[in-house]
Amino acid sequence: MFLDTTVAVQKLQLDISDTDKEQYKADLGLTAVPAHIQPADAEYTVIAEGVFGKTYRMFTTNSGVLDTDKITDNTNSRSYVVRGREDWSMQPLPHYEFTLVEFEGQ
């Protein structure tokens, strides 16, 4: 599998100052996850109920990434939110496939 970039993962956690809110905090165990991110094609975007040009697919062999996690590409600093996760645990190369959408927050 061609894993050409590394990503950092942030997970949603309760805001200490206001427990009605959540904020992203870095997962220190997932700061350099090898991955491959590519734009989703039109058909996949429709199936994933995404927006064309803002929906991506990510492939990795790391199982620690979950739905709602924020992914930041360490190469170009682009950020995404995980909207779907598929476990492809079959041989010869077990891996995970994620549906990502561009992160439009702060």
PDB file of N, CA and C in Angstrom:
ATOM      1  N   MET A   1       0.854  -1.176   0.000  1.00  0.00           N
ATOM      2  CA  MET A   1       0.000   0.000   0.000  1.00  0.00           C
ATOM      3  C   MET A   1       0.897   1.235   0.000  1.00  0.00           C
ATOM      4  N   PHE A   2       0.547   2.190  -0.803  1.00  0.00           N
ATOM      5  CA  PHE A   2       1.314   3.418  -0.968  1.00  0.00           C
ATOM      6  C   PHE A   2       0.855   4.444   0.068  1.00  0.00           C
ATOM      7  N   LEU A   3       1.588   4.596   1.155  1.00  0.00           N
ATOM      8  CA  LEU A   3       1.258   5.547   2.214  1.00  0.00           C
ATOM      9  C   LEU A   3       2.251   6.703   2.105  1.00  0.00           C
ATOM     10  N   ASP A   4       1.835   7.751   1.396  1.00  0.00           N
ATOM     11  CA  ASP A   4       2.747   8.823   1.007  1.00  0.00           C
ATOM     12  C   ASP A   4       2.758  10.041   1.916  1.00  0.00           C
ATOM     13  N   THR A   5       1.982  10.026   2.987  1.00  0.00           N
ATOM     14  CA  THR A   5       1.947  11.165   3.896  1.00  0.00           C
ATOM     15  C   THR A   5       1.772  10.665   5.318  1.00  0.00           C
ATOM     16  N   THR A   6       1.897  11.560   6.275  1.00  0.00           N
ATOM     17  CA  THR A   6       1.557  11.231   7.650  1.00  0.00           C
ATOM     18  C   THR A   6       0.497  12.210   8.114  1.00  0.00           C
ATOM     19  N   VAL A   7      -0.344  11.737   9.006  1.00  0.00           N
ATOM     20  CA  VAL A   7      -1.419  12.580   9.524  1.00  0.00           C
ATOM     21  C   VAL A   7      -1.384  12.573  11.048  1.00  0.00           C
ATOM     22  N   ALA A   8      -1.888  13.651  11.627  1.00  0.00           N
ATOM     23  CA  ALA A   8      -2.065  13.755  13.072  1.00  0.00           C
ATOM     24  C   ALA A   8      -3.558  13.648  13.353  1.00  0.00           C
ATOM     25  N   VAL A   9      -3.904  12.984  14.437  1.00  0.00           N
ATOM     26  CA  VAL A   9      -5.305  12.748  14.784  1.00  0.00           C
ATOM     27  C   VAL A   9      -5.651  13.522  16.047  1.00  0.00           C
ATOM     28  N   GLN A  10      -6.804  14.186  16.001  1.00  0.00           N
ATOM     29  CA  GLN A  10      -7.343  14.864  17.176  1.00  0.00           C
ATOM     30  C   GLN A  10      -8.715  14.274  17.460  1.00  0.00           C
ATOM     31  N   LYS A  11      -9.018  14.090  18.732  1.00  0.00           N
ATOM     32  CA  LYS A  11     -10.295  13.508  19.138  1.00  0.00           C
ATOM     33  C   LYS A  11     -11.122  14.535  19.896  1.00  0.00           C
ATOM     34  N   LEU A  12     -12.459  14.427  19.764  1.00  0.00           N
ATOM     35  CA  LEU A  12     -13.344  15.327  20.496  1.00  0.00           C
ATOM     36  C   LEU A  12     -13.339  14.966  21.977  1.00  0.00           C
ATOM     37  N   GLN A  13     -13.197  15.990  22.827  1.00  0.00           N
ATOM     38  CA  GLN A  13     -13.253  15.811  24.268  1.00  0.00           C
ATOM     39  C   GLN A  13     -14.044  16.960  24.864  1.00  0.00           C
ATOM     40  N   LEU A  14     -14.632  16.725  26.052  1.00  0.00           N
ATOM     41  CA  LEU A  14     -15.388  17.776  26.713  1.00  0.00           C
ATOM     42  C   LEU A  14     -14.493  18.966  27.025  1.00  0.00           C
ATOM     43  N   ASP A  15     -15.034  20.152  26.824  1.00  0.00           N
ATOM     44  CA  ASP A  15     -14.333  21.390  27.146  1.00  0.00           C
ATOM     45  C   ASP A  15     -14.357  21.552  28.663  1.00  0.00           C
ATOM     46  N   ILE A  16     -13.203  21.735  29.269  1.00  0.00           N
ATOM     47  CA  ILE A  16     -13.109  21.832  30.730  1.00  0.00           C
ATOM     48  C   ILE A  16     -13.882  23.034  31.258  1.00  0.00           C
ATOM     49  N   SER A  17     -13.864  24.142  30.534  1.00  0.00           N
ATOM     50  CA  SER A  17     -14.520  25.368  31.011  1.00  0.00           C
ATOM     51  C   SER A  17     -16.033  25.356  30.782  1.00  0.00           C
ATOM     52  N   ASP A  18     -16.525  24.525  29.875  1.00  0.00           N
ATOM     53  CA  ASP A  18     -17.969  24.466  29.580  1.00  0.00           C
ATOM     54  C   ASP A  18     -18.305  23.046  29.145  1.00  0.00           C
ATOM     55  N   THR A  19     -18.886  22.266  30.040  1.00  0.00           N
ATOM     56  CA  THR A  19     -19.143  20.848  29.763  1.00  0.00           C
ATOM     57  C   THR A  19     -20.253  20.627  28.740  1.00  0.00           C
ATOM     58  N   ASP A  20     -20.901  21.688  28.276  1.00  0.00           N
ATOM     59  CA  ASP A  20     -21.878  21.559  27.202  1.00  0.00           C
ATOM     60  C   ASP A  20     -21.217  21.608  25.830  1.00  0.00           C
ATOM     61  N   LYS A  21     -19.915  21.855  25.815  1.00  0.00           N
ATOM     62  CA  LYS A  21     -19.184  21.971  24.554  1.00  0.00           C
ATOM     63  C   LYS A  21     -18.093  20.920  24.486  1.00  0.00           C
ATOM     64  N   GLU A  22     -17.675  20.643  23.243  1.00  0.00           N
ATOM     65  CA  GLU A  22     -16.544  19.749  23.013  1.00  0.00           C
ATOM     66  C   GLU A  22     -15.512  20.483  22.171  1.00  0.00           C
ATOM     67  N   GLN A  23     -14.274  20.059  22.296  1.00  0.00           N
ATOM     68  CA  GLN A  23     -13.213  20.627  21.471  1.00  0.00           C
ATOM     69  C   GLN A  23     -12.253  19.510  21.083  1.00  0.00           C
ATOM     70  N   TYR A  24     -11.518  19.743  20.011  1.00  0.00           N
ATOM     71  CA  TYR A  24     -10.555  18.752  19.555  1.00  0.00           C
ATOM     72  C   TYR A  24      -9.263  18.869  20.355  1.00  0.00           C
ATOM     73  N   LYS A  25      -8.773  17.712  20.801  1.00  0.00           N
ATOM     74  CA  LYS A  25      -7.500  17.624  21.516  1.00  0.00           C
ATOM     75  C   LYS A  25      -6.629  16.611  20.796  1.00  0.00           C
ATOM     76  N   ALA A  26      -5.340  16.897  20.687  1.00  0.00           N
ATOM     77  CA  ALA A  26      -4.413  16.002  20.005  1.00  0.00           C
ATOM     78  C   ALA A  26      -4.344  14.663  20.721  1.00  0.00           C
ATOM     79  N   ASP A  27      -4.353  13.591  19.955  1.00  0.00           N
ATOM     80  CA  ASP A  27      -4.122  12.245  20.473  1.00  0.00           C
ATOM     81  C   ASP A  27      -2.626  12.002  20.320  1.00  0.00           C
ATOM     82  N   LEU A  28      -1.896  12.060  21.415  1.00  0.00           N
ATOM     83  CA  LEU A  28      -0.435  12.008  21.358  1.00  0.00           C
ATOM     84  C   LEU A  28       0.098  10.692  20.822  1.00  0.00           C
ATOM     85  N   GLY A  29      -0.714   9.646  20.835  1.00  0.00           N
ATOM     86  CA  GLY A  29      -0.298   8.372  20.266  1.00  0.00           C
ATOM     87  C   GLY A  29      -0.499   8.293  18.765  1.00  0.00           C
ATOM     88  N   LEU A  30      -1.172   9.285  18.203  1.00  0.00           N
ATOM     89  CA  LEU A  30      -1.477   9.275  16.771  1.00  0.00           C
ATOM     90  C   LEU A  30      -1.040  10.588  16.116  1.00  0.00           C
ATOM     91  N   THR A  31       0.232  10.927  16.247  1.00  0.00           N
ATOM     92  CA  THR A  31       0.717  12.190  15.681  1.00  0.00           C
ATOM     93  C   THR A  31       1.409  12.022  14.334  1.00  0.00           C
ATOM     94  N   ALA A  32       1.768  10.799  13.970  1.00  0.00           N
ATOM     95  CA  ALA A  32       2.454  10.561  12.691  1.00  0.00           C
ATOM     96  C   ALA A  32       1.972   9.246  12.093  1.00  0.00           C
ATOM     97  N   VAL A  33       0.692   9.197  11.789  1.00  0.00           N
ATOM     98  CA  VAL A  33       0.077   7.988  11.235  1.00  0.00           C
ATOM     99  C   VAL A  33       0.319   7.959   9.726  1.00  0.00           C
ATOM    100  N   PRO A  34       0.980   6.912   9.205  1.00  0.00           N
ATOM    101  CA  PRO A  34       1.176   6.809   7.755  1.00  0.00           C
ATOM    102  C   PRO A  34      -0.176   6.638   7.054  1.00  0.00           C
ATOM    103  N   ALA A  35      -0.395   7.391   5.986  1.00  0.00           N
ATOM    104  CA  ALA A  35      -1.697   7.354   5.305  1.00  0.00           C
ATOM    105  C   ALA A  35      -1.558   7.773   3.849  1.00  0.00           C
ATOM    106  N   HIS A  36      -2.643   7.544   3.123  1.00  0.00           N
ATOM    107  CA  HIS A  36      -2.772   8.044   1.751  1.00  0.00           C
ATOM    108  C   HIS A  36      -4.145   8.690   1.656  1.00  0.00           C
ATOM    109  N   ILE A  37      -4.196   9.954   1.238  1.00  0.00           N
ATOM    110  CA  ILE A  37      -5.454  10.687   1.093  1.00  0.00           C
ATOM    111  C   ILE A  37      -5.624  11.051  -0.370  1.00  0.00           C
ATOM    112  N   GLN A  38      -6.838  10.794  -0.895  1.00  0.00           N
ATOM    113  CA  GLN A  38      -7.118  11.143  -2.288  1.00  0.00           C
ATOM    114  C   GLN A  38      -8.534  11.702  -2.389  1.00  0.00           C
ATOM    115  N   PRO A  39      -8.768  12.589  -3.346  1.00  0.00           N
ATOM    116  CA  PRO A  39     -10.123  13.103  -3.548  1.00  0.00           C
ATOM    117  C   PRO A  39     -11.059  11.956  -3.934  1.00  0.00           C
ATOM    118  N   ALA A  40     -12.268  12.013  -3.429  1.00  0.00           N
ATOM    119  CA  ALA A  40     -13.259  10.997  -3.780  1.00  0.00           C
ATOM    120  C   ALA A  40     -13.809  11.295  -5.167  1.00  0.00           C
ATOM    121  N   ASP A  41     -14.042  10.252  -5.945  1.00  0.00           N
ATOM    122  CA  ASP A  41     -14.641  10.457  -7.261  1.00  0.00           C
ATOM    123  C   ASP A  41     -16.124  10.783  -7.108  1.00  0.00           C
ATOM    124  N   ALA A  42     -16.755  11.192  -8.181  1.00  0.00           N
ATOM    125  CA  ALA A  42     -18.153  11.645  -8.127  1.00  0.00           C
ATOM    126  C   ALA A  42     -19.087  10.557  -7.612  1.00  0.00           C
ATOM    127  N   GLU A  43     -18.915   9.328  -8.076  1.00  0.00           N
ATOM    128  CA  GLU A  43     -19.800   8.240  -7.649  1.00  0.00           C
ATOM    129  C   GLU A  43     -19.661   7.972  -6.151  1.00  0.00           C
ATOM    130  N   TYR A  44     -18.443   7.899  -5.654  1.00  0.00           N
ATOM    131  CA  TYR A  44     -18.214   7.660  -4.231  1.00  0.00           C
ATOM    132  C   TYR A  44     -18.774   8.816  -3.404  1.00  0.00           C
ATOM    133  N   THR A  45     -18.617  10.053  -3.874  1.00  0.00           N
ATOM    134  CA  THR A  45     -19.133  11.216  -3.163  1.00  0.00           C
ATOM    135  C   THR A  45     -20.645  11.126  -3.000  1.00  0.00           C
ATOM    136  N   VAL A  46     -21.339  10.713  -4.047  1.00  0.00           N
ATOM    137  CA  VAL A  46     -22.796  10.563  -3.973  1.00  0.00           C
ATOM    138  C   VAL A  46     -23.170   9.476  -2.977  1.00  0.00           C
ATOM    139  N   ILE A  47     -22.496   8.336  -3.053  1.00  0.00           N
ATOM    140  CA  ILE A  47     -22.787   7.233  -2.136  1.00  0.00           C
ATOM    141  C   ILE A  47     -22.545   7.651  -0.688  1.00  0.00           C
ATOM    142  N   ALA A  48     -21.494   8.413  -0.447  1.00  0.00           N
ATOM    143  CA  ALA A  48     -21.146   8.854   0.906  1.00  0.00           C
ATOM    144  C   ALA A  48     -21.958  10.069   1.348  1.00  0.00           C
ATOM    145  N   GLU A  49     -22.848  10.556   0.490  1.00  0.00           N
ATOM    146  CA  GLU A  49     -23.656  11.744   0.756  1.00  0.00           C
ATOM    147  C   GLU A  49     -22.780  12.946   1.080  1.00  0.00           C
ATOM    148  N   GLY A  50     -21.693  13.072   0.328  1.00  0.00           N
ATOM    149  CA  GLY A  50     -20.760  14.170   0.524  1.00  0.00           C
ATOM    150  C   GLY A  50     -20.952  15.264  -0.497  1.00  0.00           C
ATOM    151  N   VAL A  51     -20.051  16.219  -0.473  1.00  0.00           N
ATOM    152  CA  VAL A  51     -20.060  17.338  -1.401  1.00  0.00           C
ATOM    153  C   VAL A  51     -18.874  17.161  -2.336  1.00  0.00           C
ATOM    154  N   PHE A  52     -19.140  17.219  -3.647  1.00  0.00           N
ATOM    155  CA  PHE A  52     -18.073  17.027  -4.616  1.00  0.00           C
ATOM    156  C   PHE A  52     -16.996  18.088  -4.425  1.00  0.00           C
ATOM    157  N   GLY A  53     -15.749  17.666  -4.393  1.00  0.00           N
ATOM    158  CA  GLY A  53     -14.635  18.577  -4.191  1.00  0.00           C
ATOM    159  C   GLY A  53     -14.270  18.779  -2.736  1.00  0.00           C
ATOM    160  N   LYS A  54     -15.103  18.286  -1.807  1.00  0.00           N
ATOM    161  CA  LYS A  54     -14.816  18.421  -0.381  1.00  0.00           C
ATOM    162  C   LYS A  54     -14.851  17.073   0.332  1.00  0.00           C
ATOM    163  N   THR A  55     -14.967  16.005  -0.438  1.00  0.00           N
ATOM    164  CA  THR A  55     -15.016  14.660   0.124  1.00  0.00           C
ATOM    165  C   THR A  55     -13.769  13.904  -0.330  1.00  0.00           C
ATOM    166  N   TYR A  56     -13.165  13.205   0.613  1.00  0.00           N
ATOM    167  CA  TYR A  56     -11.901  12.518   0.360  1.00  0.00           C
ATOM    168  C   TYR A  56     -11.960  11.103   0.914  1.00  0.00           C
ATOM    169  N   ARG A  57     -11.005  10.291   0.467  1.00  0.00           N
ATOM    170  CA  ARG A  57     -10.836   8.945   1.002  1.00  0.00           C
ATOM    171  C   ARG A  57      -9.426   8.850   1.566  1.00  0.00           C
ATOM    172  N   MET A  58      -9.324   8.206   2.728  1.00  0.00           N
ATOM    173  CA  MET A  58      -8.014   8.005   3.340  1.00  0.00           C
ATOM    174  C   MET A  58      -7.826   6.516   3.598  1.00  0.00           C
ATOM    175  N   PHE A  59      -6.621   6.045   3.341  1.00  0.00           N
ATOM    176  CA  PHE A  59      -6.271   4.655   3.571  1.00  0.00           C
ATOM    177  C   PHE A  59      -5.101   4.611   4.547  1.00  0.00           C
ATOM    178  N   THR A  60      -5.140   3.682   5.502  1.00  0.00           N
ATOM    179  CA  THR A  60      -4.064   3.520   6.472  1.00  0.00           C
ATOM    180  C   THR A  60      -4.122   2.110   7.045  1.00  0.00           C
ATOM    181  N   THR A  61      -3.059   1.710   7.695  1.00  0.00           N
ATOM    182  CA  THR A  61      -3.049   0.419   8.381  1.00  0.00           C
ATOM    183  C   THR A  61      -3.244   0.607   9.879  1.00  0.00           C
ATOM    184  N   ASN A  62      -3.443   1.838  10.344  1.00  0.00           N
ATOM    185  CA  ASN A  62      -3.613   2.140  11.765  1.00  0.00           C
ATOM    186  C   ASN A  62      -5.076   2.088  12.156  1.00  0.00           C
ATOM    187  N   SER A  63      -5.396   1.371  13.226  1.00  0.00           N
ATOM    188  CA  SER A  63      -6.793   1.182  13.617  1.00  0.00           C
ATOM    189  C   SER A  63      -7.294   2.201  14.631  1.00  0.00           C
ATOM    190  N   GLY A  64      -6.473   3.145  15.064  1.00  0.00           N
ATOM    191  CA  GLY A  64      -6.868   4.067  16.118  1.00  0.00           C
ATOM    192  C   GLY A  64      -7.743   5.227  15.694  1.00  0.00           C
ATOM    193  N   VAL A  65      -7.996   5.396  14.416  1.00  0.00           N
ATOM    194  CA  VAL A  65      -8.794   6.507  13.911  1.00  0.00           C
ATOM    195  C   VAL A  65     -10.273   6.108  13.928  1.00  0.00           C
ATOM    196  N   LEU A  66     -11.135   7.010  14.425  1.00  0.00           N
ATOM    197  CA  LEU A  66     -12.568   6.718  14.557  1.00  0.00           C
ATOM    198  C   LEU A  66     -13.407   7.832  13.940  1.00  0.00           C
ATOM    199  N   ASP A  67     -14.710   7.576  13.776  1.00  0.00           N
ATOM    200  CA  ASP A  67     -15.629   8.602  13.283  1.00  0.00           C
ATOM    201  C   ASP A  67     -15.547   9.834  14.181  1.00  0.00           C
ATOM    202  N   THR A  68     -15.713  10.990  13.613  1.00  0.00           N
ATOM    203  CA  THR A  68     -15.677  12.334  14.216  1.00  0.00           C
ATOM    204  C   THR A  68     -14.272  12.816  14.549  1.00  0.00           C
ATOM    205  N   ASP A  69     -13.247  11.987  14.394  1.00  0.00           N
ATOM    206  CA  ASP A  69     -11.875  12.450  14.629  1.00  0.00           C
ATOM    207  C   ASP A  69     -11.504  13.496  13.578  1.00  0.00           C
ATOM    208  N   LYS A  70     -10.630  14.419  13.975  1.00  0.00           N
ATOM    209  CA  LYS A  70     -10.103  15.422  13.046  1.00  0.00           C
ATOM    210  C   LYS A  70      -8.727  14.942  12.588  1.00  0.00           C
ATOM    211  N   ILE A  71      -8.526  14.947  11.282  1.00  0.00           N
ATOM    212  CA  ILE A  71      -7.285  14.493  10.676  1.00  0.00           C
ATOM    213  C   ILE A  71      -6.583  15.710  10.084  1.00  0.00           C
ATOM    214  N   THR A  72      -5.309  15.889  10.404  1.00  0.00           N
ATOM    215  CA  THR A  72      -4.523  16.970   9.808  1.00  0.00           C
ATOM    216  C   THR A  72      -3.356  16.356   9.054  1.00  0.00           C
ATOM    217  N   ASP A  73      -3.287  16.653   7.775  1.00  0.00           N
ATOM    218  CA  ASP A  73      -2.207  16.156   6.930  1.00  0.00           C
ATOM    219  C   ASP A  73      -0.935  16.921   7.307  1.00  0.00           C
ATOM    220  N   ASN A  74       0.076  16.201   7.775  1.00  0.00           N
ATOM    221  CA  ASN A  74       1.321  16.849   8.204  1.00  0.00           C
ATOM    222  C   ASN A  74       2.103  17.451   7.041  1.00  0.00           C
ATOM    223  N   THR A  75       1.800  17.038   5.804  1.00  0.00           N
ATOM    224  CA  THR A  75       2.513  17.538   4.638  1.00  0.00           C
ATOM    225  C   THR A  75       2.026  18.921   4.215  1.00  0.00           C
ATOM    226  N   ASN A  76       0.706  19.103   4.174  1.00  0.00           N
ATOM    227  CA  ASN A  76       0.164  20.369   3.663  1.00  0.00           C
ATOM    228  C   ASN A  76      -0.758  21.090   4.650  1.00  0.00           C
ATOM    229  N   SER A  77      -0.894  20.572   5.862  1.00  0.00           N
ATOM    230  CA  SER A  77      -1.688  21.183   6.952  1.00  0.00           C
ATOM    231  C   SER A  77      -3.180  21.260   6.665  1.00  0.00           C
ATOM    232  N   ARG A  78      -3.671  20.544   5.666  1.00  0.00           N
ATOM    233  CA  ARG A  78      -5.120  20.508   5.418  1.00  0.00           C
ATOM    234  C   ARG A  78      -5.775  19.631   6.474  1.00  0.00           C
ATOM    235  N   SER A  79      -6.971  20.023   6.910  1.00  0.00           N
ATOM    236  CA  SER A  79      -7.678  19.281   7.948  1.00  0.00           C
ATOM    237  C   SER A  79      -8.985  18.712   7.423  1.00  0.00           C
ATOM    238  N   TYR A  80      -9.354  17.555   7.957  1.00  0.00           N
ATOM    239  CA  TYR A  80     -10.552  16.831   7.552  1.00  0.00           C
ATOM    240  C   TYR A  80     -11.223  16.250   8.802  1.00  0.00           C
ATOM    241  N   VAL A  81     -12.487  15.899   8.671  1.00  0.00           N
ATOM    242  CA  VAL A  81     -13.206  15.194   9.731  1.00  0.00           C
ATOM    243  C   VAL A  81     -13.625  13.836   9.180  1.00  0.00           C
ATOM    244  N   VAL A  82     -13.452  12.806   9.993  1.00  0.00           N
ATOM    245  CA  VAL A  82     -13.806  11.446   9.587  1.00  0.00           C
ATOM    246  C   VAL A  82     -15.328  11.292   9.646  1.00  0.00           C
ATOM    247  N   ARG A  83     -15.928  10.879   8.526  1.00  0.00           N
ATOM    248  CA  ARG A  83     -17.373  10.673   8.437  1.00  0.00           C
ATOM    249  C   ARG A  83     -17.745   9.219   8.196  1.00  0.00           C
ATOM    250  N   GLY A  84     -16.776   8.363   8.018  1.00  0.00           N
ATOM    251  CA  GLY A  84     -17.062   6.945   7.810  1.00  0.00           C
ATOM    252  C   GLY A  84     -15.782   6.133   7.914  1.00  0.00           C
ATOM    253  N   ARG A  85     -15.936   4.865   8.346  1.00  0.00           N
ATOM    254  CA  ARG A  85     -14.767   4.003   8.572  1.00  0.00           C
ATOM    255  C   ARG A  85     -15.111   2.593   8.136  1.00  0.00           C
ATOM    256  N   GLU A  86     -14.242   2.007   7.323  1.00  0.00           N
ATOM    257  CA  GLU A  86     -14.415   0.613   6.910  1.00  0.00           C
ATOM    258  C   GLU A  86     -13.164  -0.168   7.241  1.00  0.00           C
ATOM    259  N   ASP A  87     -13.359  -1.324   7.854  1.00  0.00           N
ATOM    260  CA  ASP A  87     -12.260  -2.198   8.250  1.00  0.00           C
ATOM    261  C   ASP A  87     -12.108  -3.280   7.184  1.00  0.00           C
ATOM    262  N   TRP A  88     -10.996  -3.262   6.489  1.00  0.00           N
ATOM    263  CA  TRP A  88     -10.694  -4.271   5.476  1.00  0.00           C
ATOM    264  C   TRP A  88      -9.636  -5.204   6.055  1.00  0.00           C
ATOM    265  N   SER A  89     -10.046  -6.087   6.958  1.00  0.00           N
ATOM    266  CA  SER A  89      -9.115  -6.962   7.677  1.00  0.00           C
ATOM    267  C   SER A  89      -8.730  -8.215   6.908  1.00  0.00           C
ATOM    268  N   MET A  90      -8.857  -8.195   5.616  1.00  0.00           N
ATOM    269  CA  MET A  90      -8.535  -9.386   4.830  1.00  0.00           C
ATOM    270  C   MET A  90      -7.089  -9.358   4.354  1.00  0.00           C
ATOM    271  N   GLN A  91      -6.543 -10.512   4.152  1.00  0.00           N
ATOM    272  CA  GLN A  91      -5.178 -10.653   3.647  1.00  0.00           C
ATOM    273  C   GLN A  91      -5.179 -10.440   2.135  1.00  0.00           C
ATOM    274  N   PRO A  92      -4.157 -10.065   1.499  1.00  0.00           N
ATOM    275  CA  PRO A  92      -2.787 -10.038   1.991  1.00  0.00           C
ATOM    276  C   PRO A  92      -2.410  -8.728   2.693  1.00  0.00           C
ATOM    277  N   LEU A  93      -3.269  -7.702   2.635  1.00  0.00           N
ATOM    278  CA  LEU A  93      -2.902  -6.419   3.221  1.00  0.00           C
ATOM    279  C   LEU A  93      -4.082  -5.818   3.985  1.00  0.00           C
ATOM    280  N   PRO A  94      -4.221  -6.159   5.265  1.00  0.00           N
ATOM    281  CA  PRO A  94      -5.295  -5.550   6.056  1.00  0.00           C
ATOM    282  C   PRO A  94      -5.101  -4.033   6.146  1.00  0.00           C
ATOM    283  N   HIS A  95      -6.184  -3.292   6.003  1.00  0.00           N
ATOM    284  CA  HIS A  95      -6.098  -1.834   6.090  1.00  0.00           C
ATOM    285  C   HIS A  95      -7.463  -1.260   6.443  1.00  0.00           C
ATOM    286  N   TYR A  96      -7.506   0.037   6.638  1.00  0.00           N
ATOM    287  CA  TYR A  96      -8.734   0.765   6.956  1.00  0.00           C
ATOM    288  C   TYR A  96      -8.941   1.832   5.892  1.00  0.00           C
ATOM    289  N   GLU A  97     -10.212   2.047   5.563  1.00  0.00           N
ATOM    290  CA  GLU A  97     -10.580   3.083   4.596  1.00  0.00           C
ATOM    291  C   GLU A  97     -11.530   4.049   5.288  1.00  0.00           C
ATOM    292  N   PHE A  98     -11.253   5.335   5.156  1.00  0.00           N
ATOM    293  CA  PHE A  98     -12.051   6.351   5.819  1.00  0.00           C
ATOM    294  C   PHE A  98     -12.637   7.327   4.807  1.00  0.00           C
ATOM    295  N   THR A  99     -13.843   7.791   5.083  1.00  0.00           N
ATOM    296  CA  THR A  99     -14.447   8.871   4.318  1.00  0.00           C
ATOM    297  C   THR A  99     -14.186  10.145   5.096  1.00  0.00           C
ATOM    298  N   LEU A 100     -13.612  11.130   4.434  1.00  0.00           N
ATOM    299  CA  LEU A 100     -13.270  12.400   5.068  1.00  0.00           C
ATOM    300  C   LEU A 100     -13.995  13.538   4.369  1.00  0.00           C
ATOM    301  N   VAL A 101     -14.306  14.577   5.134  1.00  0.00           N
ATOM    302  CA  VAL A 101     -14.801  15.830   4.564  1.00  0.00           C
ATOM    303  C   VAL A 101     -13.888  16.945   5.062  1.00  0.00           C
ATOM    304  N   GLU A 102     -13.726  17.975   4.250  1.00  0.00           N
ATOM    305  CA  GLU A 102     -12.876  19.088   4.661  1.00  0.00           C
ATOM    306  C   GLU A 102     -13.377  19.686   5.958  1.00  0.00           C
ATOM    307  N   PHE A 103     -12.453  20.014   6.848  1.00  0.00           N
ATOM    308  CA  PHE A 103     -12.778  20.640   8.130  1.00  0.00           C
ATOM    309  C   PHE A 103     -12.952  22.124   7.904  1.00  0.00           C
ATOM    310  N   GLU A 104     -14.115  22.641   8.299  1.00  0.00           N
ATOM    311  CA  GLU A 104     -14.411  24.048   8.053  1.00  0.00           C
ATOM    312  C   GLU A 104     -14.525  24.835   9.341  1.00  0.00           C
ATOM    313  N   GLY A 105     -13.895  24.356  10.390  1.00  0.00           N
ATOM    314  CA  GLY A 105     -13.940  25.064  11.677  1.00  0.00           C
ATOM    315  C   GLY A 105     -12.641  25.802  11.927  1.00  0.00           C
ATOM    316  N   GLN A 106     -12.377  26.036  13.166  1.00  0.00           N
ATOM    317  CA  GLN A 106     -11.169  26.771  13.551  1.00  0.00           C
ATOM    318  C   GLN A 106     -10.042  25.825  13.830  1.00  0.00           C
TER     319      GLN A 106
END
